[in-house]
Each structure stands twice: as structure tokens, then as C-alpha cells.
């Protein structure tokens, strides 16, 4: 019976607190907005980081364990020699490929990047250590890889990405059709499309944003076997990925023999993984620092707002004390009010943040995020963190309210 | 019984009451009168435990509360009710929420929802019970304040210029309410400078006190 009375009494007080909170709608809305926005920023940020880590882990799970990497400035002529001497050379990534112009059927001219590659390039992986840290693979979606004749430069063929194919031919089959590419020197040449590959992160993102036809330039990738395109590049390849059973020490010897004037280091799969993870972690640390600063600023603003709200309610505190509320009951009331507001604001912030992240993941399916699982655990941790922090912050205004003297407070009514 | 014994109250260098006393018997009707700044509100603040004495003793039913500051809220919520000139209501909350505010701080208040409805009905507040207080007239607000003062069945009711902001009709209603509570055995302590109200109180057998030379004195 005693417990029932206690529960009934606590419920009566809680119901009163809800009434007090929503009696002043502007104050409640401002507090809720402050808390919700703060939690929203935190939720989206943490979920994006979680997605990014998941993506990286998955990419590495697809990468062969016997992959090695040569990293550094590579002399292009030595590279050609080195490449011809060893089977198993994988991908080359470029800081910049030469500008070409793609002439479309309706005589549009689109500036594009044309990469000179071989089949190994398309079979293996591209390591990107920039802000979009990750390992990207080229997946053939239709057609075939290059034939012996095409690799030897006797026939001109291209493999294009899905977005380019869709732009040029819609839902028609692009295979067997020809495109015209004009080089910087004005030479125009016809190339037969032999295959299409899945959009890579960069090409797809650039292409999709320009698909409405409002922009004239396209940053899309077309792959050919034209060796001169590689050698006339005005930038050097900076990473070579090997899928090879050679030991690292043997690979280092070969590099020293074949790339004497290049400044190249050899790394193992584990090294690559560590380097990428370190790179990624560094980015995440900077990102987290930024988020922490934003959250701390938000929290300081919130606590200032809470303190001013108490100053505005001094008269109310005086009335409550006059009719018998103890100092502790006043403090508990304000802590409970902010805990309730914190709870509601947290739920709103977490839900909106969760769905924003979900929409970002869904809309970013072509950018390689489609395989990321949406996890609920980080959201629950954020909710717990948020409610704890708001309740903790409410101790400051609660203590101020506790020490208000009735005789002074009633002058503010 | 309330008893002030040898009390002094100073605000910095300004001494308002000096070594004075007052005895208020249970069930009495007491008026404290005087002009602005005379110290009448100071006496009421001390009696109602809103303020403390600089020196001296204050006994409530034989207990010296001047030395028990941490228990003042217990006396306020169990023994005291208040009616003020400025009503002191929480204007964003409804009439019902304001009336029941004192019950929030008493676990076993023994007042059921049905009894609250009866009280609201008895004071003609049923039609405005769920409305925010800020939408009421002054007379209605003072009725709400009065009901809030008595809802906890207090032994003492303190009033500070209770009819100060009311027209004569509403002032009459409030005064009759106070007389009614006094007849039920409650002690009424009223501070006012309204001479008409003092005269009416006298007809109800009120004991009148004034302040002269920082001393509480009984007036004829």
C-alpha cells in the first residue's frame, strides 16, 4: 500500500512537471530544439563514421591477402619496362589523367578522363589514400575485358562506366557501338565499346550530379589500352597494387633492379591495411574532435539557456517555496524537467538523425555504401550519453533555483 | 499559537523591528496595520517564515523555529496558507493546477480528486477550472489564490493586502471567505492599510496591531 502511494505521488508530480514544461510552449520549443539539434548532429556524425568503418572493413575483406603495394614517385619509362617484365601487376592510380573530349551522337563534346590500363587494372584494386580513403575495385557489368589484339594496340577498344553508357545510349545495349575521342593534340579516333564496368566512387558521383544536363563538363572515366595515354600523362602513378606470390624481400630486389631512379617503397597487405586504417583513423580523430567541439559549444549554449530560464522563473520558485516546497524539491523539479526535455529532445534528435543517415545511405548506394548495415547500438549509446549530459547540465540551474530566497523571489512575480 | 519574543529585524543598518514581541492565539483574527515602510509586511514575512529574524525567538505551537531554518518548509506546507495582494499564481498553469499546487508537496494530503472538484464548484470556479490563470479576472484570480491557501486545511492563514487589487464586490467576497474560515477555527493574520477593511474586521472581533517606534503595539 505504501509503495502504491509513493508511485501515485511520484506520478502526480511527474504529470505536473509535464504540464509545467508545456504550459510555456516557446520555452519548451527552444529547449527541445537546442537538445534535438545537438543530438541530431551527433547521431548523423557517429552513424556516418560507423558506416565508413564498415565500408573499409568490407573492402579489405574482398582484397586478396597476397596483395602488395609499391608506393612512391615512379619514373613512367621505368614503369613501362617494369610492367612488361612482370606478370601480376595490378592497378595504377593517377592523380590526374590527360584531358580528352568525348563526342556524343548529338555532337555534344564532353571533357573526360581517359585512362590507359590493362586487364589487370580492371581485375584488381585501386587504393585511395585521399579523404575518401578506401579500396575500390572495378567490376565488369557487361561485355568482356580486352583481347590480345586490343592489349597489343592493334585494335581500338574502350570499356566505359555504367553512367556514361546510360548517358550515351539510355537502356540500349552499348556493346559494339563506337565512340569518338579527341585528344589534346586534336587527333580524333573511333573506339569500340567492348564492356561496361560498375561506376567507381568518383566517376559516379560526378556524373550523377551533372546528369540533368545543366553542366557542360563531365568528370567520367573511360578505359582504353592505349599505352601512350599512360606515358603522356603529366603525373606519375603513385601506387601499384600487386597480386603476386613473390615474397616482399624478392619484390624489393626486383624494384631496386627495375626501378633504379624511382623512389619506391614496398608494403605488404598488412602494411596497406594498417596504413589505410591509420589514415582513416586520423581523419576520424579530426572529425570526432570537430564534433566534440560543436557538441561542447551546443552544451554550453544549452546550459546558459537553462540558467536564463531559471532567472525568468524566479517568481515561480518563490511561489512554490512559499507554499511549502523544500529546497531539494525545487532542485529535483528542475532536474526532472530537463531530464524529461532531454529525453524527448534526444528521441527526436536520434530518430531524425537515424533517418537522415538512412536516406544518405540509400541515396549513396552507387557510391559503394549499399552494403553498409545500419546499426542501432551507436544510436542507443548517443541517447544514453545525451540524457546523462542534459541531466548533468541541469544541476547548475537546479542548484541556482535551490538557493533562491522566497522574500527576494516573490518580488519578481 | 504563534509567538514572537524579543525579536529584532534589521536590513543592514536599517532596524525595522527592535526587541519586540507578539502573541497570536489559535482561532483569532489578527490585523496588522500601518503605512508603507512601517514594517507590517516584515512582521508577516517573519510570521510566515518567508524571512528570518536578526535576533530573538519565534515559537509555533511551543517550538522555537528561529533556530530550525531547515524545517521552515514543513511548517509552511502543513500549517500555513497564504493570500497575497498580487495573487502569486502560476499564470501559465490552469486554475486546477494552481489550486492543487500545495498538495504536490504533501504525500498524504488526504484530498481526493472528488473533493477538489467539490471545492472548485463551491467557489464558483468550475467553468474556468481548466483555463490558464492568466485569462481570469482579478476577482477570479483572488478566489483561486484563496482556495489554494485553504486546500491543505492549514491552521494559520496569512493575508497581505488581500483585497488591495479588487473592486468592492470582490473584496467583500474575499473578506467573507476569510471570516468563514475564522469561524471554522482557523487563525487569520492579515496585513492591510485599508481602513474600511480594518473597521469591518473589528466588527468580526479582530485584534488590531500597529507598529510604533519599531515596536508592535496593540491598537484599540
Coordinates of C-alpha atoms in Angstrom, one line a residue:
Chain A
X1 CA 0.0 0.0 0.0
X2 CA 2.9 2.3 0.9
X3 CA 4.6 1.6 -2.4
X4 CA 1.4 2.3 -4.3
X5 CA 1.1 5.7 -2.6
X6 CA 4.7 6.5 -3.3
X7 CA 4.2 5.6 -7.0
X8 CA 1.0 7.6 -7.2
X9 CA 2.7 10.6 -5.6
X10 CA 5.6 10.4 -8.0
X11 CA 3.3 10.1 -10.9
X12 CA 1.3 13.1 -9.8
X13 CA 4.5 15.2 -9.6
X14 CA 5.7 13.9 -13.0
X15 CA 2.3 14.8 -14.5
X16 CA 2.6 18.3 -13.0
X17 CA 6.1 18.7 -14.5
X18 CA 4.8 17.8 -17.9
X19 CA 2.1 20.4 -17.5
X20 CA 4.7 23.0 -16.4
X21 CA 7.0 22.2 -19.3
X22 CA 4.3 22.5 -22.0
X23 CA 2.5 25.4 -20.3
X24 CA 5.2 27.7 -21.8
X25 CA 5.4 26.4 -25.3
X26 CA 8.1 28.8 -26.6
X27 CA 10.4 27.9 -23.8
X28 CA 9.8 24.2 -24.3
X29 CA 10.3 24.5 -28.0
X30 CA 13.5 26.4 -27.7
X31 CA 15.0 23.9 -25.2
X32 CA 13.8 20.9 -27.3
X33 CA 15.2 22.5 -30.5
X34 CA 18.6 23.0 -28.8
X35 CA 18.8 19.5 -27.5
X36 CA 17.4 17.9 -30.6
X37 CA 19.8 19.7 -33.0
X38 CA 22.8 18.7 -30.8
X39 CA 21.8 15.1 -30.7
X40 CA 21.0 15.1 -34.4
X41 CA 24.5 16.4 -35.3
X42 CA 26.0 13.7 -33.0
X43 CA 23.8 10.9 -34.4
X44 CA 24.5 11.6 -38.0
X45 CA 28.2 12.1 -37.4
X46 CA 28.6 8.9 -35.5
X47 CA 26.5 6.8 -37.9
X48 CA 28.5 8.2 -40.8
X49 CA 31.7 7.2 -39.1
X50 CA 30.3 3.8 -38.3
X51 CA 29.3 3.4 -42.0
X52 CA 32.7 4.5 -43.2
X53 CA 34.5 1.9 -40.9
X54 CA 32.1 -0.8 -42.0
X55 CA 32.8 0.1 -45.7
X56 CA 36.6 0.0 -45.1
X57 CA 36.4 -3.4 -43.3
X58 CA 34.3 -4.9 -46.1
X59 CA 36.6 -3.6 -48.8
X60 CA 39.6 -5.2 -47.2
X61 CA 37.7 -8.4 -46.8
X62 CA 37.4 -8.6 -50.6
X63 CA 41.1 -7.9 -51.2
X64 CA 43.5 -10.8 -51.8
X65 CA 45.9 -11.5 -48.9
X66 CA 48.8 -11.8 -51.3
X67 CA 48.5 -8.2 -52.5
X68 CA 51.5 -5.9 -52.2
X69 CA 51.9 -2.3 -52.9
X70 CA 54.7 -0.2 -54.4
X71 CA 54.3 3.4 -53.3
X72 CA 56.3 6.5 -54.3
X73 CA 57.2 8.5 -57.4
X74 CA 57.7 6.2 -60.3
X75 CA 59.5 7.1 -63.5
X76 CA 57.0 6.4 -66.3
X77 CA 59.6 4.9 -68.6
X78 CA 60.9 2.6 -65.9
X79 CA 57.4 1.7 -65.0
X80 CA 56.6 0.6 -68.6
X81 CA 59.7 -1.6 -68.5
X82 CA 58.8 -2.9 -65.1
X83 CA 55.3 -3.6 -66.1
X84 CA 56.2 -5.5 -69.2
X85 CA 58.7 -7.7 -67.3
X86 CA 56.3 -8.8 -64.5
X87 CA 53.0 -10.6 -64.7
X88 CA 50.6 -9.8 -61.9
X89 CA 50.9 -6.0 -61.8
X90 CA 47.6 -4.7 -60.6
X91 CA 46.3 -1.3 -60.6
X92 CA 47.8 2.1 -61.1
X93 CA 46.1 5.1 -59.8
X94 CA 46.7 8.5 -61.1
X95 CA 46.5 11.9 -59.6
X96 CA 45.3 13.3 -62.9
X97 CA 44.7 11.7 -66.3
X98 CA 45.0 13.7 -69.6
X99 CA 42.0 15.5 -70.8
X100 CA 40.2 14.0 -73.7
X101 CA 36.9 15.0 -75.4
X102 CA 34.1 12.6 -75.9
X103 CA 32.0 13.4 -78.9
X104 CA 28.4 12.2 -78.5
X105 CA 25.9 11.1 -81.1
X106 CA 24.2 14.5 -80.9
X107 CA 27.5 16.2 -81.4
X108 CA 27.9 17.2 -77.8
X109 CA 31.5 17.5 -76.7
X110 CA 32.2 16.3 -73.2
X111 CA 35.6 16.6 -71.5
X112 CA 36.6 13.3 -69.9
X113 CA 39.4 11.5 -68.3
X114 CA 40.7 8.6 -70.3
X115 CA 42.9 6.0 -68.5
X116 CA 45.3 3.7 -70.2
X117 CA 45.0 0.4 -68.5
X118 CA 45.4 -3.3 -68.9
X119 CA 43.1 -6.2 -67.8
X120 CA 45.0 -6.4 -64.5
X121 CA 43.9 -2.9 -63.7
X122 CA 40.3 -3.9 -64.1
X123 CA 40.7 -7.1 -62.2
X124 CA 42.3 -5.7 -59.1
X125 CA 42.0 -2.8 -56.7
X126 CA 42.6 0.9 -56.5
X127 CA 43.9 2.2 -53.3
X128 CA 42.8 5.7 -52.5
X129 CA 44.5 7.4 -49.6
X130 CA 42.8 10.7 -50.0
X131 CA 39.9 11.9 -47.9
X132 CA 37.7 9.2 -49.4
X133 CA 40.1 6.6 -48.0
X134 CA 39.3 3.2 -49.3
X135 CA 40.0 0.4 -51.7
X136 CA 38.0 0.3 -54.9
X137 CA 37.5 -2.5 -57.4
X138 CA 36.3 -2.3 -61.0
X139 CA 33.5 -4.8 -61.6
X140 CA 32.6 -5.7 -65.1
X141 CA 28.8 -5.3 -65.5
X142 CA 28.6 -6.3 -69.2
X143 CA 30.8 -7.3 -72.1
X144 CA 34.4 -8.5 -71.7
X145 CA 37.9 -7.4 -70.8
X146 CA 40.5 -6.5 -73.5
X147 CA 41.6 -9.1 -76.1
X148 CA 45.2 -9.9 -77.0
X149 CA 44.9 -7.7 -80.1
X150 CA 43.4 -4.8 -78.2
X151 CA 46.1 -5.1 -75.5
X152 CA 48.7 -5.0 -78.2
X153 CA 47.2 -1.8 -79.6
X154 CA 46.2 -3.3 -82.9
X155 CA 42.5 -2.6 -82.3
X156 CA 41.0 0.4 -80.5
X157 CA 38.5 -0.5 -77.8
X158 CA 37.2 1.0 -74.7
X159 CA 35.4 0.0 -71.5
X160 CA 33.1 2.6 -70.1
X161 CA 31.4 3.0 -66.8
X162 CA 27.7 2.4 -66.4
X163 CA 26.7 6.1 -66.0
X164 CA 28.4 7.0 -69.3
X165 CA 26.7 4.1 -71.1
X166 CA 23.3 5.2 -69.7
X167 CA 24.0 8.8 -70.7
X168 CA 25.0 7.9 -74.3
X169 CA 22.6 5.1 -75.0
X170 CA 19.9 5.0 -72.3
X171 CA 18.7 1.5 -71.8
X172 CA 20.1 0.3 -75.2
X173 CA 22.9 -2.1 -75.2
X174 CA 26.1 -0.1 -75.6
X175 CA 28.3 -3.0 -76.5
X176 CA 29.6 -3.0 -80.1
X177 CA 28.8 0.7 -80.5
X178 CA 31.6 3.2 -81.3
X179 CA 32.5 6.5 -79.6
X180 CA 34.8 9.2 -80.8
X181 CA 37.5 10.5 -78.6
X182 CA 39.6 13.6 -79.5
X183 CA 43.0 14.0 -77.7
X184 CA 44.5 17.3 -76.7
X185 CA 46.6 17.4 -79.9
X186 CA 43.3 17.4 -81.9
X187 CA 43.5 13.8 -83.1
X188 CA 40.1 12.1 -83.3
X189 CA 39.8 8.4 -83.1
X190 CA 37.0 5.9 -83.0
X191 CA 36.8 3.3 -80.3
X192 CA 34.5 0.3 -80.0
X193 CA 32.8 -0.3 -76.6
X194 CA 33.6 -3.8 -75.5
X195 CA 32.5 -3.7 -71.9
X196 CA 30.9 -1.7 -69.1
X197 CA 32.0 -1.5 -65.5
X198 CA 30.3 -0.5 -62.3
X199 CA 30.6 3.2 -61.5
X200 CA 33.5 4.0 -59.3
X201 CA 33.0 6.3 -56.4
X202 CA 34.4 9.4 -58.2
X203 CA 33.1 8.9 -61.7
X204 CA 29.6 8.0 -60.5
X205 CA 29.3 10.9 -58.1
X206 CA 30.5 13.4 -60.6
X207 CA 28.3 12.1 -63.4
X208 CA 25.1 11.9 -61.4
X209 CA 25.4 15.5 -60.3
X210 CA 25.7 16.6 -63.9
X211 CA 23.1 14.3 -65.4
X212 CA 20.4 17.0 -65.5
X213 CA 22.3 18.5 -68.5
X214 CA 22.8 21.9 -66.9
X215 CA 26.6 21.5 -66.8
X216 CA 28.8 21.0 -69.8
X217 CA 31.7 19.2 -68.3
X218 CA 31.8 15.7 -67.1
X219 CA 34.3 14.0 -65.0
X220 CA 33.8 10.5 -66.2
X221 CA 36.3 7.7 -66.8
X222 CA 36.9 5.7 -70.0
X223 CA 39.4 2.9 -70.0
X224 CA 41.4 2.0 -73.1
X225 CA 44.6 0.0 -73.7
X226 CA 46.3 3.0 -75.4
X227 CA 49.8 3.0 -73.8
X228 CA 50.6 6.5 -75.0
X229 CA 47.9 7.8 -72.8
X230 CA 49.7 6.5 -69.8
X231 CA 53.1 7.7 -70.9
X232 CA 51.9 11.1 -71.9
X233 CA 50.3 11.6 -68.5
X234 CA 51.6 14.7 -66.8
X235 CA 51.5 13.0 -63.5
X236 CA 53.1 9.8 -62.2
X237 CA 51.3 6.8 -60.8
X238 CA 51.7 6.8 -57.1
X239 CA 50.6 3.4 -56.1
X240 CA 50.9 0.0 -57.8
X241 CA 49.0 -2.9 -56.4
X242 CA 50.4 -6.4 -57.0
X243 CA 48.6 -9.6 -56.7
X244 CA 51.7 -11.8 -56.5
X245 CA 53.1 -14.7 -54.6
X246 CA 56.6 -13.1 -54.6
X247 CA 57.9 -12.5 -51.1
X248 CA 58.3 -8.9 -50.1
X249 CA 62.1 -9.2 -50.0
X250 CA 62.2 -10.6 -53.6
X251 CA 59.8 -7.9 -54.7
X252 CA 62.1 -5.3 -53.1
X253 CA 65.0 -6.7 -55.0
X254 CA 63.1 -6.6 -58.3
X255 CA 62.0 -3.0 -57.6
X256 CA 65.6 -2.0 -57.0
X257 CA 66.7 -3.7 -60.3
X258 CA 63.9 -2.4 -62.5
X259 CA 63.1 1.0 -60.9
X260 CA 66.5 2.3 -60.1
X261 CA 65.7 6.0 -60.4
X262 CA 62.2 5.8 -58.8
X263 CA 61.7 6.4 -55.1
X264 CA 59.5 3.5 -54.3
X265 CA 58.7 1.6 -51.0
X266 CA 57.2 -1.9 -50.9
X267 CA 54.4 -2.7 -48.5
X268 CA 52.6 -5.9 -47.6
X269 CA 48.9 -6.5 -47.4
X270 CA 49.0 -5.9 -43.6
X271 CA 51.0 -2.7 -44.1
X272 CA 48.5 -1.5 -46.6
X273 CA 45.7 -2.3 -44.2
X274 CA 47.5 -0.6 -41.3
X275 CA 48.3 2.5 -43.4
X276 CA 44.7 2.8 -44.7
X277 CA 43.3 2.3 -41.2
X278 CA 45.8 4.8 -39.7
X279 CA 44.9 7.2 -42.4
X280 CA 41.2 6.7 -41.8
X281 CA 41.6 6.8 -38.0
X282 CA 43.5 10.1 -38.4
X283 CA 40.6 11.5 -40.4
X284 CA 38.1 10.1 -37.9
X285 CA 40.0 11.6 -35.0
X286 CA 40.0 15.1 -36.6
X287 CA 36.3 14.6 -37.4
X288 CA 35.5 13.5 -33.8
X289 CA 37.4 16.5 -32.4
X290 CA 35.4 18.8 -34.6
X291 CA 32.1 17.1 -33.5
X292 CA 33.2 17.2 -29.8
X293 CA 33.9 21.0 -30.1
X294 CA 30.5 21.5 -31.8
X295 CA 28.7 19.4 -29.1
X296 CA 30.6 21.2 -26.2
X297 CA 29.6 24.6 -27.7
X298 CA 26.0 23.4 -28.0
X299 CA 26.0 22.2 -24.4
X300 CA 27.4 25.5 -23.1
X301 CA 24.7 27.3 -25.0
X302 CA 22.1 25.0 -23.6
X303 CA 23.3 25.4 -20.0
X304 CA 23.3 29.2 -20.5
X305 CA 19.8 29.0 -21.8
X306 CA 18.8 26.8 -18.8
X307 CA 20.3 29.4 -16.4
X308 CA 18.4 32.2 -18.0
X309 CA 15.3 30.2 -18.0
X310 CA 15.7 29.8 -14.2
X311 CA 16.2 33.6 -13.8
X312 CA 13.0 34.1 -15.7
X313 CA 11.2 31.7 -13.3
X314 CA 12.5 33.1 -10.0
X315 CA 8.9 34.3 -9.2
X316 CA 7.6 30.7 -9.7
X317 CA 10.3 29.3 -7.5
X318 CA 9.3 31.8 -4.8
X319 CA 5.7 30.8 -5.0
X320 CA 6.5 27.1 -4.8
X321 CA 8.7 27.6 -1.8
X322 CA 6.1 29.8 -0.1
X323 CA 3.5 27.1 -0.3
X324 CA 5.9 24.5 1.1
X325 CA 8.3 23.2 -1.4
X326 CA 11.7 22.4 0.1
X327 CA 15.0 23.5 -1.5
X328 CA 15.6 19.9 -2.6
X329 CA 12.1 19.5 -4.1
X330 CA 12.7 22.7 -6.2
X331 CA 16.1 21.3 -7.3
X332 CA 14.5 17.9 -8.2
X333 CA 11.8 19.6 -10.1
X334 CA 14.2 21.4 -12.4
X335 CA 16.4 18.4 -12.9
X336 CA 13.3 16.3 -13.7
X337 CA 12.1 18.9 -16.1
X338 CA 15.3 19.0 -18.0
X339 CA 15.7 15.2 -17.9
X340 CA 12.2 15.0 -19.5
X341 CA 13.1 17.6 -22.1
X342 CA 16.4 15.9 -22.6
X343 CA 14.6 12.6 -23.1
X344 CA 12.2 14.0 -25.6
X345 CA 14.8 16.0 -27.4
X346 CA 17.1 13.0 -27.6
X347 CA 14.4 10.8 -29.0
X348 CA 13.6 13.4 -31.7
X349 CA 17.3 14.0 -32.5
X350 CA 18.2 10.3 -32.6
X351 CA 15.2 9.4 -34.8
X352 CA 15.7 12.3 -37.3
X353 CA 19.5 11.6 -37.3
X354 CA 18.9 7.9 -37.9
X355 CA 16.5 8.5 -40.8
X356 CA 18.8 11.2 -42.3
X357 CA 21.6 8.7 -42.2
X358 CA 19.4 6.0 -43.7
X359 CA 18.4 8.4 -46.6
X360 CA 22.1 9.3 -47.1
X361 CA 23.0 5.6 -47.3
X362 CA 20.1 4.8 -49.7
X363 CA 20.9 7.7 -52.0
X364 CA 24.6 6.9 -51.8
X365 CA 24.1 3.3 -53.0
X366 CA 26.1 3.8 -56.1
X367 CA 29.0 5.3 -54.1
X368 CA 29.7 2.0 -52.5
X369 CA 27.7 2.4 -49.3
X370 CA 25.0 0.0 -50.4
X371 CA 26.4 -2.9 -48.4
X372 CA 26.7 -1.0 -45.1
X373 CA 24.4 -2.2 -42.3
X374 CA 22.5 0.4 -40.3
X375 CA 23.2 -0.4 -36.6
X376 CA 21.1 0.7 -33.7
X377 CA 23.8 0.4 -30.9
X378 CA 25.5 3.7 -31.6
X379 CA 22.1 5.4 -31.6
X380 CA 21.3 3.9 -28.2
X381 CA 24.7 5.0 -26.8
X382 CA 24.2 8.5 -28.1
X383 CA 20.7 8.6 -26.4
X384 CA 22.2 7.5 -23.1
X385 CA 25.0 10.0 -23.4
X386 CA 22.7 12.8 -24.3
X387 CA 20.2 12.3 -21.5
X388 CA 23.1 11.9 -19.0
X389 CA 24.7 15.1 -20.2
X390 CA 21.5 17.2 -20.2
X391 CA 20.6 15.9 -16.7
X392 CA 24.1 16.7 -15.5
X393 CA 23.9 20.2 -17.0
X394 CA 20.6 20.8 -15.4
X395 CA 22.3 20.5 -12.0
X396 CA 23.6 24.0 -12.4
X397 CA 20.2 25.8 -12.8
X398 CA 18.8 23.4 -10.2
X399 CA 21.3 24.5 -7.7
X400 CA 20.7 28.1 -8.5
X401 CA 16.9 27.5 -8.1
X402 CA 17.6 25.7 -4.8
X403 CA 19.2 28.8 -3.3
X404 CA 16.6 31.3 -4.3
X405 CA 15.2 33.1 -1.2
X406 CA 11.4 33.4 -1.0
X407 CA 11.4 37.0 0.1
X408 CA 13.6 38.0 -2.9
X409 CA 11.9 35.7 -5.4
X410 CA 8.3 37.0 -4.7
X411 CA 9.4 40.5 -5.9
X412 CA 9.8 39.0 -9.4
X413 CA 6.2 37.8 -9.6
Chain B
X1 CA -0.2 29.6 18.9
X2 CA 2.3 31.9 17.3
X3 CA 4.6 33.9 19.5
X4 CA 7.3 36.4 18.6
X5 CA 9.6 37.0 21.6
X6 CA 12.2 39.8 21.8
X7 CA 12.7 39.9 18.1
X8 CA 14.8 42.4 16.2
X9 CA 14.9 42.6 12.4
X10 CA 17.4 44.7 10.6
X11 CA 18.3 45.2 6.9
X12 CA 21.9 46.3 7.1
X13 CA 21.9 49.5 9.2
X14 CA 18.2 49.9 9.0
X15 CA 16.4 48.4 12.0
X16 CA 12.7 47.8 11.3
X17 CA 11.7 46.0 14.5
X18 CA 13.6 46.1 17.7
X19 CA 13.3 43.8 20.7
X20 CA 9.6 43.4 20.3
X21 CA 7.0 40.7 20.5
X22 CA 3.6 39.4 19.5
X23 CA 1.3 36.6 20.6
X24 CA -1.4 35.3 18.3
X25 CA -3.8 32.9 19.9
X26 CA -5.2 30.0 17.9
X27 CA -8.5 30.8 16.2
X28 CA -8.1 34.5 16.5
X29 CA -8.4 37.2 13.7
X30 CA -5.4 39.5 13.8
X31 CA -4.9 42.6 11.7
X32 CA -1.5 44.3 11.5
X33 CA -1.9 47.9 10.2
X34 CA 0.3 50.7 9.3
X35 CA 1.5 52.9 6.4
X36 CA 4.1 52.0 3.8
X37 CA 7.5 51.1 5.2
X38 CA 6.2 50.8 8.8
X39 CA 7.3 47.2 9.0
X40 CA 3.9 45.4 8.8
X41 CA 4.9 43.3 5.9
X42 CA 8.2 42.4 7.7
X43 CA 6.2 41.0 10.6
X44 CA 4.1 39.0 8.2
X45 CA 7.2 37.7 6.4
X46 CA 8.7 36.6 9.7
X47 CA 5.4 35.0 10.9
X48 CA 5.0 33.1 7.6
X49 CA 8.7 32.0 7.7
X50 CA 9.5 33.8 4.4
X51 CA 12.1 35.7 6.3
X52 CA 14.2 35.2 9.4
X53 CA 14.7 37.3 12.5
X54 CA 18.0 39.0 13.1
X55 CA 17.7 38.1 16.8
X56 CA 15.0 36.8 19.1
X57 CA 12.7 33.8 19.1
X58 CA 9.7 32.7 17.2
X59 CA 7.6 29.9 18.6
X60 CA 5.0 28.0 16.7
X61 CA 2.9 25.8 19.0
X62 CA 5.7 26.0 21.5
X63 CA 8.6 25.1 19.1
X64 CA 11.2 27.7 18.6
X65 CA 11.5 27.8 14.8
X66 CA 14.0 30.7 14.7
X67 CA 16.8 28.1 15.1
X68 CA 15.3 25.4 12.8
X69 CA 15.7 27.0 9.4
X70 CA 15.8 23.7 7.6
X71 CA 12.3 22.8 8.8
X72 CA 10.6 26.0 7.8
X73 CA 9.2 24.5 4.6
X74 CA 7.5 21.8 6.7
X75 CA 5.6 24.5 8.7
X76 CA 4.7 26.3 5.5
X77 CA 3.2 23.3 3.8
X78 CA 1.4 21.8 6.8
X79 CA 0.3 24.7 8.9
X80 CA 0.2 27.8 6.7
X81 CA -1.9 29.2 3.9
X82 CA -1.2 32.4 2.0
X83 CA -3.3 35.1 0.3
X84 CA -1.4 38.0 -1.3
X85 CA -2.4 41.2 -2.9
X86 CA -0.6 40.2 -6.2
X87 CA -2.2 36.7 -6.1
X88 CA 1.1 35.0 -6.7
X89 CA -0.3 32.4 -9.1
X90 CA 1.5 30.5 -11.8
X91 CA -0.2 32.2 -14.7
X92 CA 0.7 29.7 -17.4
X93 CA -0.9 26.8 -15.5
X94 CA -4.6 26.1 -15.2
X95 CA -6.9 27.0 -12.3
X96 CA -7.0 23.4 -11.2
X97 CA -3.2 23.1 -11.3
X98 CA -2.8 26.2 -9.2
X99 CA -5.3 25.1 -6.7
X100 CA -3.7 21.8 -6.2
X101 CA -0.1 23.1 -6.1
X102 CA 0.2 22.8 -2.3
X103 CA -0.9 19.1 -2.5
X104 CA 2.2 18.3 -4.6
X105 CA 4.4 18.8 -1.7
X106 CA 2.4 16.7 0.8
X107 CA 2.4 13.0 0.3
X108 CA -0.6 12.1 2.4
X109 CA -2.7 15.2 1.8
X110 CA -6.0 13.2 2.1
X111 CA -7.7 15.3 -0.5
X112 CA -9.3 13.3 -3.3
X113 CA -10.0 14.5 -6.8
X114 CA -13.7 14.4 -6.0
X115 CA -13.1 16.7 -3.0
X116 CA -11.1 19.1 -5.2
X117 CA -14.0 19.2 -7.7
X118 CA -16.4 20.0 -4.9
X119 CA -14.1 22.8 -3.6
X120 CA -13.8 24.2 -7.2
X121 CA -17.6 24.1 -7.5
X122 CA -18.1 25.6 -4.1
X123 CA -16.1 28.7 -5.1
X124 CA -17.8 29.1 -8.5
X125 CA -14.7 28.2 -10.4
X126 CA -16.0 25.1 -12.3
X127 CA -16.3 26.9 -15.6
X128 CA -12.8 28.1 -15.5
X129 CA -11.1 25.1 -13.8
X130 CA -9.1 24.1 -16.9
X131 CA -8.3 27.5 -18.2
X132 CA -4.9 29.2 -17.7
X133 CA -5.0 31.6 -14.8
X134 CA -3.7 34.4 -16.9
X135 CA -7.1 34.5 -18.7
X136 CA -9.1 35.2 -15.4
X137 CA -10.3 38.4 -13.9
X138 CA -8.7 39.8 -10.8
X139 CA -11.6 38.7 -8.6
X140 CA -11.4 35.1 -10.0
X141 CA -7.6 35.1 -9.5
X142 CA -8.0 36.1 -5.9
X143 CA -10.6 33.4 -5.4
X144 CA -8.1 30.9 -6.9
X145 CA -5.5 32.2 -4.5
X146 CA -7.8 31.9 -1.6
X147 CA -8.8 28.3 -2.4
X148 CA -5.1 27.4 -2.9
X149 CA -4.5 28.9 0.6
X150 CA -7.1 26.6 2.3
X151 CA -6.9 23.5 0.2
X152 CA -4.4 21.9 2.5
X153 CA -6.6 22.7 5.5
X154 CA -4.0 25.0 7.2
X155 CA -4.2 26.1 10.8
X156 CA -3.0 29.7 10.0
X157 CA -3.9 31.8 7.0
X158 CA -1.7 34.8 6.3
X159 CA -3.0 37.6 4.1
X160 CA -1.1 40.5 2.7
X161 CA -3.5 43.2 1.5
X162 CA -5.8 40.5 0.2
X163 CA -8.3 43.0 -1.2
X164 CA -5.8 45.5 -2.5
X165 CA -6.3 44.7 -6.2
X166 CA -10.1 44.0 -6.1
X167 CA -13.2 46.0 -6.6
X168 CA -15.6 46.4 -3.6
X169 CA -17.8 43.4 -4.6
X170 CA -14.9 41.0 -5.0
X171 CA -13.2 42.5 -1.8
X172 CA -16.4 41.7 0.0
X173 CA -16.4 38.1 -1.2
X174 CA -12.9 37.5 -0.1
X175 CA -13.5 39.1 3.3
X176 CA -16.5 36.8 3.8
X177 CA -14.4 33.8 2.9
X178 CA -11.8 34.8 5.5
X179 CA -14.4 35.3 8.1
X180 CA -15.9 31.9 7.3
X181 CA -12.5 30.2 7.7
X182 CA -12.0 32.1 11.0
X183 CA -15.4 30.8 12.3
X184 CA -14.2 27.3 11.4
X185 CA -11.4 27.8 13.9
X186 CA -8.6 28.9 11.7
X187 CA -6.3 31.7 12.7
X188 CA -6.3 34.7 10.3
X189 CA -3.3 37.1 10.2
X190 CA -4.0 40.0 7.9
X191 CA -1.8 42.9 7.0
X192 CA -3.5 45.9 5.5
X193 CA -3.6 49.7 5.4
X194 CA -7.2 49.7 4.1
X195 CA -9.2 51.4 6.9
X196 CA -12.5 50.2 5.7
X197 CA -11.3 46.7 5.8
X198 CA -9.9 47.2 9.3
X199 CA -13.3 48.5 10.5
X200 CA -15.0 45.5 9.1
X201 CA -12.5 43.2 10.7
X202 CA -13.2 44.9 14.0
X203 CA -16.8 44.0 13.7
X204 CA -15.7 40.4 13.4
X205 CA -13.8 40.7 16.7
X206 CA -10.4 41.1 15.1
X207 CA -7.4 42.1 17.3
X208 CA -5.6 45.1 15.7
X209 CA -1.8 45.7 16.0
X210 CA 0.2 48.6 14.7
X211 CA 3.9 49.5 14.7
X212 CA 5.2 52.4 16.7
X213 CA 8.9 53.2 17.2
X214 CA 9.9 49.7 15.9
X215 CA 7.6 48.0 18.4
X216 CA 4.5 46.0 17.8
X217 CA 1.7 47.6 19.8
X218 CA -1.9 46.6 20.2
X219 CA -4.4 49.3 19.0
X220 CA -7.8 49.9 20.3

